[in-house]
Amino acid sequence: MTKYSHKIENAVALRGSISVGELSDLLGVSDQTIRRVVKPLVDEGKVIKVHGAIVSTERLADPPFHARMQIMRAEKTAIAARVVAQIADGASLAIDTGSTSGFIAQALQIRKNLVVVTNSAYVASTLATVPGNRVYMAGSQLRDHDGAAFDRLAFTTIERMRADHCILSASSVDPARGFLTYEQCEADIVEAMQGISDRTIMAVDHSKFRPTQKPGMVAMMTLKAQSRVVTDKAPASDYAGLLKPFKVEVA
Protein backbone atom coordinates (compact mmCIF):
# COMPACT_ATOMS: atom_id res chain seq x y z
CA MET A 1 0.00 0.00 0.00
CA THR A 2 1.42 3.40 -0.97
CA LYS A 3 1.55 6.34 1.42
CA TYR A 4 -1.50 7.81 -0.34
CA SER A 5 -3.70 4.71 -0.33
CA HIS A 6 -4.90 5.05 3.26
CA LYS A 7 -5.68 8.76 2.79
CA ILE A 8 -7.68 8.00 -0.34
CA GLU A 9 -9.65 5.25 1.39
CA ASN A 10 -10.48 7.59 4.28
CA ALA A 11 -11.51 10.41 1.95
CA VAL A 12 -13.78 8.11 -0.07
CA ALA A 13 -15.29 6.65 3.12
CA LEU A 14 -15.97 10.14 4.45
CA ARG A 15 -17.59 11.50 1.30
CA GLY A 16 -19.20 8.39 -0.19
CA SER A 17 -17.78 9.57 -3.52
CA ILE A 18 -15.08 12.06 -4.45
CA SER A 19 -13.75 13.27 -7.79
CA VAL A 20 -10.23 12.58 -8.97
CA GLY A 21 -9.65 16.34 -9.10
CA GLU A 22 -10.72 16.78 -5.47
CA LEU A 23 -8.40 13.97 -4.37
CA SER A 24 -5.59 15.58 -6.34
CA ASP A 25 -6.14 18.89 -4.54
CA LEU A 26 -6.52 17.19 -1.15
CA LEU A 27 -3.25 15.23 -1.42
CA GLY A 28 -1.28 17.73 -3.48
CA VAL A 29 -0.43 15.28 -6.27
CA SER A 30 -1.31 14.96 -9.94
CA ASP A 31 -4.43 13.32 -11.34
CA GLN A 32 -2.17 10.68 -12.87
CA THR A 33 -0.80 9.78 -9.42
CA ILE A 34 -4.33 9.48 -8.03
CA ARG A 35 -5.35 7.14 -10.85
CA ARG A 36 -2.23 5.02 -10.34
CA VAL A 37 -2.82 4.69 -6.58
CA VAL A 38 -6.54 4.02 -6.99
CA LYS A 39 -6.12 1.14 -9.47
CA PRO A 40 -5.02 -1.50 -6.91
CA LEU A 41 -7.74 -0.30 -4.52
CA VAL A 42 -10.28 -0.93 -7.29
CA ASP A 43 -8.72 -4.34 -8.03
CA GLU A 44 -9.04 -5.25 -4.32
CA GLY A 45 -12.69 -4.16 -4.27
CA LYS A 46 -12.09 -1.41 -1.72
CA VAL A 47 -13.45 1.38 -3.96
CA ILE A 48 -15.23 1.69 -7.31
CA LYS A 49 -13.93 3.82 -10.18
CA VAL A 50 -16.53 5.63 -12.24
CA HIS A 51 -16.06 8.37 -14.80
CA GLY A 52 -13.99 11.07 -13.08
CA ALA A 53 -14.72 9.91 -9.53
CA ILE A 54 -14.03 7.29 -6.87
CA VAL A 55 -17.00 5.75 -5.04
CA SER A 56 -17.12 3.89 -1.73
CA THR A 57 -18.18 0.24 -1.73
CA GLU A 58 -19.50 0.59 1.84
CA ARG A 59 -23.00 1.46 2.99
CA LEU A 60 -23.48 5.22 2.98
CA ALA A 61 -23.05 6.42 6.55
CA ASP A 62 -20.64 8.37 8.67
CA PRO A 63 -17.34 6.47 8.91
CA PRO A 64 -15.75 5.81 12.32
CA PHE A 65 -14.92 8.90 14.34
CA HIS A 66 -11.16 8.29 14.35
CA ALA A 67 -11.18 8.18 10.53
CA ARG A 68 -13.06 11.47 10.30
CA MET A 69 -10.57 13.07 12.69
CA GLN A 70 -7.83 12.37 10.12
CA ILE A 71 -9.57 14.14 7.24
CA MET A 72 -9.25 17.91 6.62
CA ARG A 73 -7.15 18.29 9.77
CA ALA A 74 -5.63 21.65 8.87
CA GLU A 75 -9.01 23.05 7.89
CA LYS A 76 -10.73 21.79 11.04
CA THR A 77 -7.90 23.14 13.17
CA ALA A 78 -8.31 26.59 11.61
CA ILE A 79 -12.07 26.46 12.15
CA ALA A 80 -11.56 25.41 15.78
CA ALA A 81 -9.24 28.34 16.43
CA ARG A 82 -11.78 30.77 14.95
CA VAL A 83 -14.60 29.33 17.07
CA VAL A 84 -12.60 29.34 20.30
CA ALA A 85 -11.68 33.00 19.77
CA GLN A 86 -15.41 33.72 20.30
CA ILE A 87 -15.66 31.77 23.57
CA ALA A 88 -14.81 33.48 26.84
CA ASP A 89 -13.57 31.92 30.06
CA GLY A 90 -16.53 30.82 32.15
CA ALA A 91 -18.83 30.28 29.15
CA SER A 92 -21.46 27.55 29.08
CA LEU A 93 -21.53 25.37 25.98
CA ALA A 94 -23.57 22.59 24.38
CA ILE A 95 -21.35 20.66 21.95
CA ASP A 96 -22.37 17.94 19.52
CA THR A 97 -20.42 14.89 18.43
CA GLY A 98 -18.98 15.81 15.01
CA SER A 99 -15.28 15.45 14.25
CA THR A 100 -14.98 19.22 13.84
CA SER A 101 -16.47 19.54 17.31
CA GLY A 102 -13.69 17.21 18.45
CA PHE A 103 -11.08 19.66 17.15
CA ILE A 104 -12.95 22.51 18.84
CA ALA A 105 -12.90 20.61 22.14
CA GLN A 106 -9.12 20.26 21.83
CA ALA A 107 -8.77 23.99 21.18
CA LEU A 108 -11.08 24.84 24.10
CA GLN A 109 -8.53 23.42 26.55
CA ILE A 110 -7.00 26.92 26.70
CA ARG A 111 -10.23 28.30 28.21
CA LYS A 112 -10.97 28.22 31.95
CA ASN A 113 -14.03 27.38 34.03
CA LEU A 114 -16.24 26.20 31.20
CA VAL A 115 -19.60 24.51 31.79
CA VAL A 116 -20.10 21.94 29.03
CA VAL A 117 -22.91 19.56 28.15
CA THR A 118 -22.21 17.13 25.32
CA ASN A 119 -23.36 13.78 23.98
CA SER A 120 -19.83 13.02 22.75
CA ALA A 121 -17.57 10.88 24.91
CA TYR A 122 -14.56 12.34 23.06
CA VAL A 123 -15.57 15.94 23.77
CA ALA A 124 -16.43 15.10 27.38
CA SER A 125 -13.13 13.34 28.09
CA THR A 126 -11.13 16.09 26.36
CA LEU A 127 -12.60 18.88 28.48
CA ALA A 128 -13.46 17.11 31.75
CA THR A 129 -9.82 16.89 32.85
CA VAL A 130 -9.19 20.65 32.50
CA PRO A 131 -9.11 22.08 36.06
CA GLY A 132 -12.11 24.30 36.77
CA ASN A 133 -14.35 22.88 34.05
CA ARG A 134 -17.70 21.26 34.79
CA VAL A 135 -18.61 18.74 32.11
CA TYR A 136 -21.92 16.89 31.86
CA MET A 137 -22.01 13.76 29.72
CA ALA A 138 -25.48 13.56 28.18
CA GLY A 139 -26.50 9.92 27.83
CA SER A 140 -25.40 6.50 29.01
CA GLN A 141 -25.22 4.16 26.01
CA LEU A 142 -22.52 5.10 23.50
CA ARG A 143 -22.52 4.28 19.77
CA ASP A 144 -19.69 2.01 18.73
CA HIS A 145 -18.42 4.08 15.80
CA ASP A 146 -18.13 7.52 17.42
CA GLY A 147 -18.75 7.24 21.16
CA ALA A 148 -21.90 9.38 20.97
CA ALA A 149 -25.05 8.99 23.03
CA PHE A 150 -28.60 9.44 21.75
CA ASP A 151 -30.66 7.63 24.38
CA ARG A 152 -33.43 9.21 26.45
CA LEU A 153 -30.99 10.27 29.17
CA ALA A 154 -29.01 12.27 26.60
CA PHE A 155 -32.03 14.42 25.78
CA THR A 156 -33.13 14.69 29.42
CA THR A 157 -29.69 15.94 30.48
CA ILE A 158 -29.49 18.50 27.68
CA GLU A 159 -33.01 19.82 28.33
CA ARG A 160 -32.15 20.48 31.99
CA MET A 161 -29.25 22.78 31.06
CA ARG A 162 -28.82 26.34 29.77
CA ALA A 163 -25.94 27.37 27.51
CA ASP A 164 -24.47 30.57 26.11
CA HIS A 165 -23.51 28.81 22.87
CA CYS A 166 -24.24 25.55 21.13
CA ILE A 167 -21.51 24.30 18.81
CA LEU A 168 -22.78 22.11 15.99
CA SER A 169 -21.47 20.32 12.91
CA ALA A 170 -23.05 18.82 9.79
CA SER A 171 -22.38 15.86 7.50
CA SER A 172 -23.27 17.83 4.38
CA VAL A 173 -24.68 21.20 3.34
CA ASP A 174 -27.09 21.37 0.42
CA PRO A 175 -28.08 24.81 -0.99
CA ALA A 176 -31.76 23.81 -1.11
CA ARG A 177 -32.16 21.46 1.89
CA GLY A 178 -29.72 23.15 4.24
CA PHE A 179 -27.55 21.44 6.86
CA LEU A 180 -27.85 17.65 6.69
CA THR A 181 -26.90 14.66 8.77
CA TYR A 182 -27.17 10.89 8.35
CA GLU A 183 -29.37 10.02 11.34
CA GLN A 184 -32.65 11.42 12.68
CA CYS A 185 -31.30 11.19 16.22
CA GLU A 186 -28.46 13.55 15.26
CA ALA A 187 -30.95 16.09 13.92
CA ASP A 188 -32.95 15.72 17.14
CA ILE A 189 -29.85 16.47 19.25
CA VAL A 190 -29.28 19.63 17.20
CA GLU A 191 -32.82 20.73 18.01
CA ALA A 192 -32.36 19.98 21.71
CA MET A 193 -29.06 21.86 21.92
CA GLN A 194 -30.38 24.90 20.07
CA GLY A 195 -33.37 24.89 22.42
CA ILE A 196 -31.21 25.48 25.50
CA SER A 197 -28.72 27.91 23.92
CA ASP A 198 -28.68 31.65 23.37
CA ARG A 199 -26.44 31.50 20.30
CA THR A 200 -25.54 28.89 17.68
CA ILE A 201 -22.22 28.26 15.99
CA MET A 202 -22.23 25.86 13.03
CA ALA A 203 -18.67 24.68 12.30
CA VAL A 204 -18.29 22.97 8.93
CA ASP A 205 -15.33 22.64 6.57
CA HIS A 206 -15.59 23.55 2.89
CA SER A 207 -15.75 19.92 1.70
CA LYS A 208 -19.25 19.62 3.22
CA PHE A 209 -20.67 22.35 0.96
CA ARG A 210 -21.86 20.21 -1.93
CA PRO A 211 -25.30 19.65 -3.44
CA THR A 212 -26.44 16.11 -2.71
CA GLN A 213 -29.20 13.82 -3.87
CA LYS A 214 -28.10 11.02 -1.54
CA PRO A 215 -31.09 9.16 -0.13
CA GLY A 216 -31.69 9.01 3.58
CA MET A 217 -29.95 12.19 4.67
CA VAL A 218 -31.94 14.15 7.25
CA ALA A 219 -32.29 17.93 7.25
CA MET A 220 -31.58 19.65 10.55
CA MET A 221 -33.95 22.26 11.94
CA THR A 222 -33.24 25.78 10.67
CA LEU A 223 -30.47 27.52 12.57
CA LYS A 224 -31.44 30.48 14.70
CA ALA A 225 -31.27 33.85 12.94
CA GLN A 226 -27.87 35.51 13.40
CA SER A 227 -26.20 32.14 13.96
CA ARG A 228 -22.54 32.00 13.00
CA VAL A 229 -21.38 29.61 10.30
CA VAL A 230 -17.63 29.10 10.56
CA THR A 231 -15.82 27.44 7.65
CA ASP A 232 -12.37 27.49 6.06
CA LYS A 233 -13.30 28.66 2.55
CA ALA A 234 -16.03 30.95 1.28
CA PRO A 235 -19.00 28.85 0.02
CA ALA A 236 -20.03 29.06 -3.63
CA SER A 237 -22.61 31.62 -4.70
CA ASP A 238 -25.23 28.83 -4.84
CA TYR A 239 -25.32 29.00 -1.03
CA ALA A 240 -26.03 32.74 -0.77
CA GLY A 241 -29.75 32.22 -0.17
CA LEU A 242 -29.26 29.55 2.47
CA LEU A 243 -26.61 31.50 4.36
CA LYS A 244 -28.15 34.99 4.12
CA PRO A 245 -29.72 34.91 7.64
CA PHE A 246 -26.40 33.94 9.22
CA LYS A 247 -22.99 35.49 9.83
CA VAL A 248 -20.49 33.51 7.76
CA GLU A 249 -16.89 33.58 9.00
CA VAL A 250 -13.95 32.15 7.06
CA ALA A 251 -11.08 30.90 9.21
mmCIF file of N, CA and C in Angstrom, residues 59-162:
data_model
loop_
_atom_site.group_PDB
_atom_site.id
_atom_site.type_symbol
_atom_site.label_atom_id
_atom_site.label_comp_id
_atom_site.label_asym_id
_atom_site.label_seq_id
_atom_site.Cartn_x
_atom_site.Cartn_y
_atom_site.Cartn_z
ATOM 1 N N ARG A 59 -21.696 0.840 2.798
ATOM 2 C CA ARG A 59 -23.001 1.459 2.995
ATOM 3 C C ARG A 59 -22.804 2.926 3.337
ATOM 4 N N LEU A 60 -23.596 3.794 2.725
ATOM 5 C CA LEU A 60 -23.479 5.216 2.979
ATOM 6 C C LEU A 60 -23.829 5.513 4.437
ATOM 7 N N ALA A 61 -22.865 6.010 5.162
ATOM 8 C CA ALA A 61 -23.050 6.420 6.553
ATOM 9 C C ALA A 61 -21.779 7.107 6.989
ATOM 10 N N ASP A 62 -21.853 7.764 8.149
ATOM 11 C CA ASP A 62 -20.640 8.368 8.669
ATOM 12 C C ASP A 62 -19.627 7.274 8.985
ATOM 13 N N PRO A 63 -18.370 7.431 8.553
ATOM 14 C CA PRO A 63 -17.336 6.470 8.909
ATOM 15 C C PRO A 63 -16.949 6.629 10.367
ATOM 16 N N PRO A 64 -16.145 5.716 10.911
ATOM 17 C CA PRO A 64 -15.748 5.808 12.318
ATOM 18 C C PRO A 64 -15.136 7.159 12.651
ATOM 19 N N PHE A 65 -15.350 7.577 13.901
ATOM 20 C CA PHE A 65 -14.921 8.900 14.344
ATOM 21 C C PHE A 65 -13.428 9.115 14.133
ATOM 22 N N HIS A 66 -12.616 8.122 14.472
ATOM 23 C CA HIS A 66 -11.159 8.293 14.349
ATOM 24 C C HIS A 66 -10.752 8.527 12.906
ATOM 25 N N ALA A 67 -11.489 7.948 11.945
ATOM 26 C CA ALA A 67 -11.178 8.183 10.533
ATOM 27 C C ALA A 67 -11.532 9.608 10.144
ATOM 28 N N ARG A 68 -12.668 10.101 10.622
ATOM 29 C CA ARG A 68 -13.063 11.471 10.296
ATOM 30 C C ARG A 68 -12.122 12.492 10.924
ATOM 31 N N MET A 69 -11.513 12.156 12.052
ATOM 32 C CA MET A 69 -10.565 13.066 12.692
ATOM 33 C C MET A 69 -9.273 13.207 11.889
ATOM 34 N N GLN A 70 -9.044 12.308 10.945
ATOM 35 C CA GLN A 70 -7.827 12.368 10.121
ATOM 36 C C GLN A 70 -8.030 13.126 8.819
ATOM 37 N N ILE A 71 -9.254 13.461 8.497
ATOM 38 C CA ILE A 71 -9.572 14.138 7.237
ATOM 39 C C ILE A 71 -9.710 15.641 7.473
ATOM 40 N N MET A 72 -9.143 16.446 6.578
ATOM 41 C CA MET A 72 -9.251 17.911 6.621
ATOM 42 C C MET A 72 -8.751 18.447 7.963
ATOM 43 N N ARG A 73 -7.652 17.905 8.442
ATOM 44 C CA ARG A 73 -7.146 18.286 9.774
ATOM 45 C C ARG A 73 -6.779 19.763 9.839
ATOM 46 N N ALA A 74 -6.049 20.249 8.845
ATOM 47 C CA ALA A 74 -5.625 21.648 8.871
ATOM 48 C C ALA A 74 -6.834 22.575 8.838
ATOM 49 N N GLU A 75 -7.813 22.217 8.006
ATOM 50 C CA GLU A 75 -9.010 23.046 7.888
ATOM 51 C C GLU A 75 -9.811 23.053 9.189
ATOM 52 N N LYS A 76 -9.966 21.878 9.789
ATOM 53 C CA LYS A 76 -10.731 21.792 11.037
ATOM 54 C C LYS A 76 -9.999 22.488 12.183
ATOM 55 N N THR A 77 -8.672 22.436 12.156
ATOM 56 C CA THR A 77 -7.896 23.138 13.174
ATOM 57 C C THR A 77 -8.095 24.643 13.062
ATOM 58 N N ALA A 78 -8.095 25.158 11.827
ATOM 59 C CA ALA A 78 -8.306 26.595 11.614
ATOM 60 C C ALA A 78 -9.711 27.010 12.056
ATOM 61 N N ILE A 79 -10.698 26.173 11.729
ATOM 62 C CA ILE A 79 -12.075 26.456 12.145
ATOM 63 C C ILE A 79 -12.161 26.472 13.672
ATOM 64 N N ALA A 80 -11.527 25.494 14.314
ATOM 65 C CA ALA A 80 -11.563 25.410 15.776
ATOM 66 C C ALA A 80 -10.980 26.661 16.410
ATOM 67 N N ALA A 81 -9.866 27.141 15.875
ATOM 68 C CA ALA A 81 -9.243 28.341 16.431
ATOM 69 C C ALA A 81 -10.171 29.547 16.306
ATOM 70 N N ARG A 82 -10.861 29.652 15.166
ATOM 71 C CA ARG A 82 -11.780 30.772 14.953
ATOM 72 C C ARG A 82 -12.964 30.701 15.924
ATOM 73 N N VAL A 83 -13.476 29.493 16.146
ATOM 74 C CA VAL A 83 -14.596 29.330 17.071
ATOM 75 C C VAL A 83 -14.177 29.667 18.494
ATOM 76 N N VAL A 84 -13.047 29.143 18.916
ATOM 77 C CA VAL A 84 -12.604 29.338 20.303
ATOM 78 C C VAL A 84 -12.312 30.809 20.594
ATOM 79 N N ALA A 85 -11.920 31.563 19.577
ATOM 80 C CA ALA A 85 -11.682 33.001 19.766
ATOM 81 C C ALA A 85 -12.956 33.724 20.196
ATOM 82 N N GLN A 86 -14.124 33.112 19.948
ATOM 83 C CA GLN A 86 -15.407 33.720 20.300
ATOM 84 C C GLN A 86 -15.934 33.260 21.658
ATOM 85 N N ILE A 87 -15.212 32.354 22.311
ATOM 86 C CA ILE A 87 -15.662 31.771 23.568
ATOM 87 C C ILE A 87 -14.841 32.337 24.715
ATOM 88 N N ALA A 88 -15.509 32.894 25.703
ATOM 89 C CA ALA A 88 -14.812 33.485 26.843
ATOM 90 C C ALA A 88 -14.636 32.456 27.957
ATOM 91 N N ASP A 89 -13.672 32.704 28.839
ATOM 92 C CA ASP A 89 -13.566 31.919 30.063
ATOM 93 C C ASP A 89 -14.899 31.978 30.800
ATOM 94 N N GLY A 90 -15.296 30.859 31.376
ATOM 95 C CA GLY A 90 -16.532 30.815 32.151
ATOM 96 C C GLY A 90 -17.787 30.620 31.332
ATOM 97 N N ALA A 91 -17.652 30.459 30.011
ATOM 98 C CA ALA A 91 -18.825 30.285 29.150
ATOM 99 C C ALA A 91 -19.470 28.922 29.390
ATOM 100 N N SER A 92 -20.746 28.837 29.054
ATOM 101 C CA SER A 92 -21.456 27.552 29.081
ATOM 102 C C SER A 92 -21.740 27.139 27.645
ATOM 103 N N LEU A 93 -21.517 25.858 27.357
ATOM 104 C CA LEU A 93 -21.535 25.367 25.982
ATOM 105 C C LEU A 93 -22.271 24.043 25.879
ATOM 106 N N ALA A 94 -23.041 23.892 24.787
ATOM 107 C CA ALA A 94 -23.568 22.586 24.382
ATOM 108 C C ALA A 94 -22.834 22.211 23.099
ATOM 109 N N ILE A 95 -22.215 21.047 23.073
ATOM 110 C CA ILE A 95 -21.346 20.665 21.953
ATOM 111 C C ILE A 95 -21.774 19.308 21.422
ATOM 112 N N ASP A 96 -21.941 19.208 20.107
ATOM 113 C CA ASP A 96 -22.369 17.938 19.517
ATOM 114 C C ASP A 96 -21.183 17.008 19.284
ATOM 115 N N THR A 97 -21.397 15.967 18.507
ATOM 116 C CA THR A 97 -20.422 14.888 18.430
ATOM 117 C C THR A 97 -19.646 14.822 17.125
ATOM 118 N N GLY A 98 -19.704 15.849 16.275
ATOM 119 C CA GLY A 98 -18.981 15.813 15.005
ATOM 120 C C GLY A 98 -17.476 15.844 15.194
ATOM 121 N N SER A 99 -16.745 15.430 14.161
ATOM 122 C CA SER A 99 -15.282 15.448 14.248
ATOM 123 C C SER A 99 -14.753 16.869 14.364
ATOM 124 N N THR A 100 -15.397 17.835 13.682
ATOM 125 C CA THR A 100 -14.975 19.223 13.836
ATOM 126 C C THR A 100 -15.182 19.685 15.270
ATOM 127 N N SER A 101 -16.254 19.234 15.900
ATOM 128 C CA SER A 101 -16.465 19.538 17.312
ATOM 129 C C SER A 101 -15.357 18.939 18.172
ATOM 130 N N GLY A 102 -14.822 17.801 17.743
ATOM 131 C CA GLY A 102 -13.689 17.210 18.454
ATOM 132 C C GLY A 102 -12.466 18.113 18.419
ATOM 133 N N PHE A 103 -12.193 18.713 17.261
ATOM 134 C CA PHE A 103 -11.079 19.661 17.155
ATOM 135 C C PHE A 103 -11.349 20.904 18.001
ATOM 136 N N ILE A 104 -12.599 21.348 18.025
ATOM 137 C CA ILE A 104 -12.947 22.513 18.836
ATOM 138 C C ILE A 104 -12.747 22.207 20.318
ATOM 139 N N ALA A 105 -13.112 20.993 20.739
ATOM 140 C CA ALA A 105 -12.895 20.606 22.137
ATOM 141 C C ALA A 105 -11.412 20.658 22.486
ATOM 142 N N GLN A 106 -10.559 20.187 21.583
ATOM 143 C CA GLN A 106 -9.118 20.261 21.832
ATOM 144 C C GLN A 106 -8.671 21.707 22.013
ATOM 145 N N ALA A 107 -9.155 22.588 21.117
ATOM 146 C CA ALA A 107 -8.765 23.995 21.181
ATOM 147 C C ALA A 107 -9.315 24.678 22.428
ATOM 148 N N LEU A 108 -10.454 24.226 22.926
ATOM 149 C CA LEU A 108 -11.075 24.836 24.104
ATOM 150 C C LEU A 108 -10.316 24.556 25.391
ATOM 151 N N GLN A 109 -9.312 23.708 25.338
ATOM 152 C CA GLN A 109 -8.530 23.419 26.546
ATOM 153 C C GLN A 109 -7.768 24.649 27.055
ATOM 154 N N ILE A 110 -7.653 25.693 26.240
ATOM 155 C CA ILE A 110 -6.997 26.922 26.699
ATOM 156 C C ILE A 110 -7.951 27.790 27.519
ATOM 157 N N ARG A 111 -9.245 27.522 27.467
ATOM 158 C CA ARG A 111 -10.228 28.297 28.212
ATOM 159 C C ARG A 111 -10.384 27.733 29.634
ATOM 160 N N LYS A 112 -10.846 28.593 30.544
ATOM 161 C CA LYS A 112 -10.972 28.215 31.948
ATOM 162 C C LYS A 112 -12.426 28.242 32.388
ATOM 163 N N ASN A 113 -12.739 27.363 33.319
ATOM 164 C CA ASN A 113 -14.026 27.384 34.032
ATOM 165 C C ASN A 113 -15.234 27.286 33.094
ATOM 166 N N LEU A 114 -15.129 26.418 32.122
ATOM 167 C CA LEU A 114 -16.243 26.195 31.205
ATOM 168 C C LEU A 114 -17.277 25.262 31.835
ATOM 169 N N VAL A 115 -18.537 25.464 31.472
ATOM 170 C CA VAL A 115 -19.604 24.510 31.787
ATOM 171 C C VAL A 115 -20.027 23.905 30.451
ATOM 172 N N VAL A 116 -19.900 22.597 30.320
ATOM 173 C CA VAL A 116 -20.099 21.938 29.026
ATOM 174 C C VAL A 116 -21.092 20.796 29.173
ATOM 175 N N VAL A 117 -22.063 20.746 28.275
ATOM 176 C CA VAL A 117 -22.911 19.565 28.150
ATOM 177 C C VAL A 117 -22.714 19.026 26.740
ATOM 178 N N THR A 118 -22.488 17.737 26.616
ATOM 179 C CA THR A 118 -22.210 17.130 25.319
ATOM 180 C C THR A 118 -22.683 15.691 25.307
ATOM 181 N N ASN A 119 -23.035 15.200 24.130
ATOM 182 C CA ASN A 119 -23.362 13.779 23.984
ATOM 183 C C ASN A 119 -22.208 13.013 23.368
ATOM 184 N N SER A 120 -21.028 13.636 23.311
ATOM 185 C CA SER A 120 -19.829 13.021 22.745
ATOM 186 C C SER A 120 -18.864 12.617 23.847
ATOM 187 N N ALA A 121 -18.536 11.347 23.921
ATOM 188 C CA ALA A 121 -17.571 10.877 24.910
ATOM 189 C C ALA A 121 -16.199 11.506 24.662
ATOM 190 N N TYR A 122 -15.859 11.730 23.375
ATOM 191 C CA TYR A 122 -14.560 12.337 23.061
ATOM 192 C C TYR A 122 -14.503 13.771 23.577
ATOM 193 N N VAL A 123 -15.539 14.560 23.300
ATOM 194 C CA VAL A 123 -15.573 15.944 23.774
ATOM 195 C C VAL A 123 -15.557 15.977 25.296
ATOM 196 N N ALA A 124 -16.351 15.121 25.917
ATOM 197 C CA ALA A 124 -16.427 15.098 27.380
ATOM 198 C C ALA A 124 -15.072 14.771 27.998
ATOM 199 N N SER A 125 -14.410 13.737 27.497
ATOM 200 C CA SER A 125 -13.131 13.336 28.085
ATOM 201 C C SER A 125 -12.044 14.371 27.824
ATOM 202 N N THR A 126 -12.123 15.069 26.679
ATOM 203 C CA THR A 126 -11.127 16.090 26.355
ATOM 204 C C THR A 126 -11.212 17.274 27.304
ATOM 205 N N LEU A 127 -12.423 17.668 27.682
ATOM 206 C CA LEU A 127 -12.604 18.878 28.475
ATOM 207 C C LEU A 127 -12.807 18.618 29.970
ATOM 208 N N ALA A 128 -13.174 17.394 30.339
ATOM 209 C CA ALA A 128 -13.464 17.110 31.754
ATOM 210 C C ALA A 128 -12.213 17.171 32.624
ATOM 211 N N THR A 129 -11.054 16.922 32.052
ATOM 212 C CA THR A 129 -9.821 16.887 32.848
ATOM 213 C C THR A 129 -9.132 18.243 32.937
ATOM 214 N N VAL A 130 -9.737 19.295 32.374
ATOM 215 C CA VAL A 130 -9.188 20.649 32.501
ATOM 216 C C VAL A 130 -9.648 21.214 33.852
ATOM 217 N N PRO A 131 -8.721 21.578 34.740
ATOM 218 C CA PRO A 131 -9.110 22.080 36.064
ATOM 219 C C PRO A 131 -10.073 23.272 35.961
ATOM 220 N N GLY A 132 -11.132 23.221 36.745
ATOM 221 C CA GLY A 132 -12.111 24.304 36.770
ATOM 222 C C GLY A 132 -13.314 24.075 35.887
ATOM 223 N N ASN A 133 -13.205 23.168 34.928
ATOM 224 C CA ASN A 133 -14.346 22.877 34.052
ATOM 225 C C ASN A 133 -15.374 22.007 34.765
ATOM 226 N N ARG A 134 -16.637 22.184 34.382
ATOM 227 C CA ARG A 134 -17.697 21.263 34.792
ATOM 228 C C ARG A 134 -18.299 20.691 33.514
ATOM 229 N N VAL A 135 -18.179 19.386 33.346
ATOM 230 C CA VAL A 135 -18.607 18.739 32.108
ATOM 231 C C VAL A 135 -19.689 17.719 32.421
ATOM 232 N N TYR A 136 -20.797 17.801 31.682
ATOM 233 C CA TYR A 136 -21.924 16.887 31.857
ATOM 234 C C TYR A 136 -22.033 16.015 30.610
ATOM 235 N N MET A 137 -21.868 14.709 30.810
ATOM 236 C CA MET A 137 -22.010 13.756 29.716
ATOM 237 C C MET A 137 -23.484 13.421 29.570
ATOM 238 N N ALA A 138 -24.054 13.777 28.428
ATOM 239 C CA ALA A 138 -25.478 13.557 28.180
ATOM 240 C C ALA A 138 -25.673 12.179 27.565
ATOM 241 N N GLY A 139 -26.241 11.267 28.340
ATOM 242 C CA GLY A 139 -26.502 9.924 27.830
ATOM 243 C C GLY A 139 -25.692 8.868 28.540
ATOM 244 N N SER A 140 -26.085 7.622 28.337
ATOM 245 C CA SER A 140 -25.403 6.504 29.012
ATOM 246 C C SER A 140 -24.897 5.452 28.038
ATOM 247 N N GLN A 141 -25.642 5.167 26.974
ATOM 248 C CA GLN A 141 -25.224 4.159 26.007
ATOM 249 C C GLN A 141 -24.554 4.847 24.821
ATOM 250 N N LEU A 142 -23.315 4.442 24.529
ATOM 251 C CA LEU A 142 -22.521 5.098 23.498
ATOM 252 C C LEU A 142 -22.506 4.285 22.211
ATOM 253 N N ARG A 143 -22.626 4.966 21.062
ATOM 254 C CA ARG A 143 -22.522 4.284 19.772
ATOM 255 C C ARG A 143 -21.110 3.757 19.582
ATOM 256 N N ASP A 144 -21.009 2.635 18.853
ATOM 257 C CA ASP A 144 -19.694 2.009 18.728
ATOM 258 C C ASP A 144 -18.783 2.723 17.738
ATOM 259 N N HIS A 145 -19.311 3.503 16.800
ATOM 260 C CA HIS A 145 -18.421 4.081 15.795
ATOM 261 C C HIS A 145 -17.965 5.500 16.107
ATOM 262 N N ASP A 146 -18.594 6.165 17.109
ATOM 263 C CA ASP A 146 -18.131 7.515 17.421
ATOM 264 C C ASP A 146 -18.244 7.882 18.900
ATOM 265 N N GLY A 147 -18.664 6.942 19.737
ATOM 266 C CA GLY A 147 -18.751 7.239 21.160
ATOM 267 C C GLY A 147 -19.765 8.313 21.490
ATOM 268 N N ALA A 148 -20.860 8.379 20.737
ATOM 269 C CA ALA A 148 -21.898 9.380 20.971
ATOM 270 C C ALA A 148 -23.134 8.728 21.573
ATOM 271 N N ALA A 149 -23.851 9.498 22.381
ATOM 272 C CA ALA A 149 -25.054 8.992 23.028
ATOM 273 C C ALA A 149 -26.289 9.688 22.474
ATOM 274 N N PHE A 150 -27.331 8.895 22.245
ATOM 275 C CA PHE A 150 -28.600 9.439 21.749
ATOM 276 C C PHE A 150 -29.791 8.806 22.466
ATOM 277 N N ASP A 151 -29.565 8.256 23.653
ATOM 278 C CA ASP A 151 -30.661 7.633 24.384
ATOM 279 C C ASP A 151 -31.493 8.695 25.106
ATOM 280 N N ARG A 152 -32.526 8.263 25.796
ATOM 281 C CA ARG A 152 -33.431 9.212 26.447
ATOM 282 C C ARG A 152 -32.697 10.085 27.456
ATOM 283 N N LEU A 153 -31.737 9.507 28.170
ATOM 284 C CA LEU A 153 -30.990 10.268 29.166
ATOM 285 C C LEU A 153 -30.203 11.415 28.522
ATOM 286 N N ALA A 154 -29.735 11.204 27.290
ATOM 287 C CA ALA A 154 -29.006 12.267 26.596
ATOM 288 C C ALA A 154 -29.887 13.499 26.448
ATOM 289 N N PHE A 155 -31.124 13.300 25.993
ATOM 290 C CA PHE A 155 -32.030 14.422 25.780
ATOM 291 C C PHE A 155 -32.481 15.030 27.110
ATOM 292 N N THR A 156 -32.716 14.191 28.112
ATOM 293 C CA THR A 156 -33.126 14.691 29.420
ATOM 294 C C THR A 156 -32.049 15.588 30.017
ATOM 295 N N THR A 157 -30.797 15.152 29.934
ATOM 296 C CA THR A 157 -29.693 15.937 30.484
ATOM 297 C C THR A 157 -29.558 17.277 29.774
ATOM 298 N N ILE A 158 -29.613 17.252 28.444
ATOM 299 C CA ILE A 158 -29.494 18.498 27.678
ATOM 300 C C ILE A 158 -30.619 19.454 28.027
ATOM 301 N N GLU A 159 -31.841 18.955 28.102
ATOM 302 C CA GLU A 159 -33.005 19.821 28.332
ATOM 303 C C GLU A 159 -33.007 20.460 29.717
ATOM 304 N N ARG A 160 -32.233 19.916 30.648
ATOM 305 C CA ARG A 160 -32.150 20.485 31.993
ATOM 306 C C ARG A 160 -31.129 21.612 32.095
ATOM 307 N N MET A 161 -30.353 21.830 31.028
ATOM 308 C CA MET A 161 -29.251 22.782 31.064
ATOM 309 C C MET A 161 -29.618 24.078 30.350
ATOM 310 N N ARG A 162 -28.798 25.116 30.556
ATOM 311 C CA ARG A 162 -28.821 26.339 29.772
ATOM 312 C C ARG A 162 -27.396 26.591 29.282
#
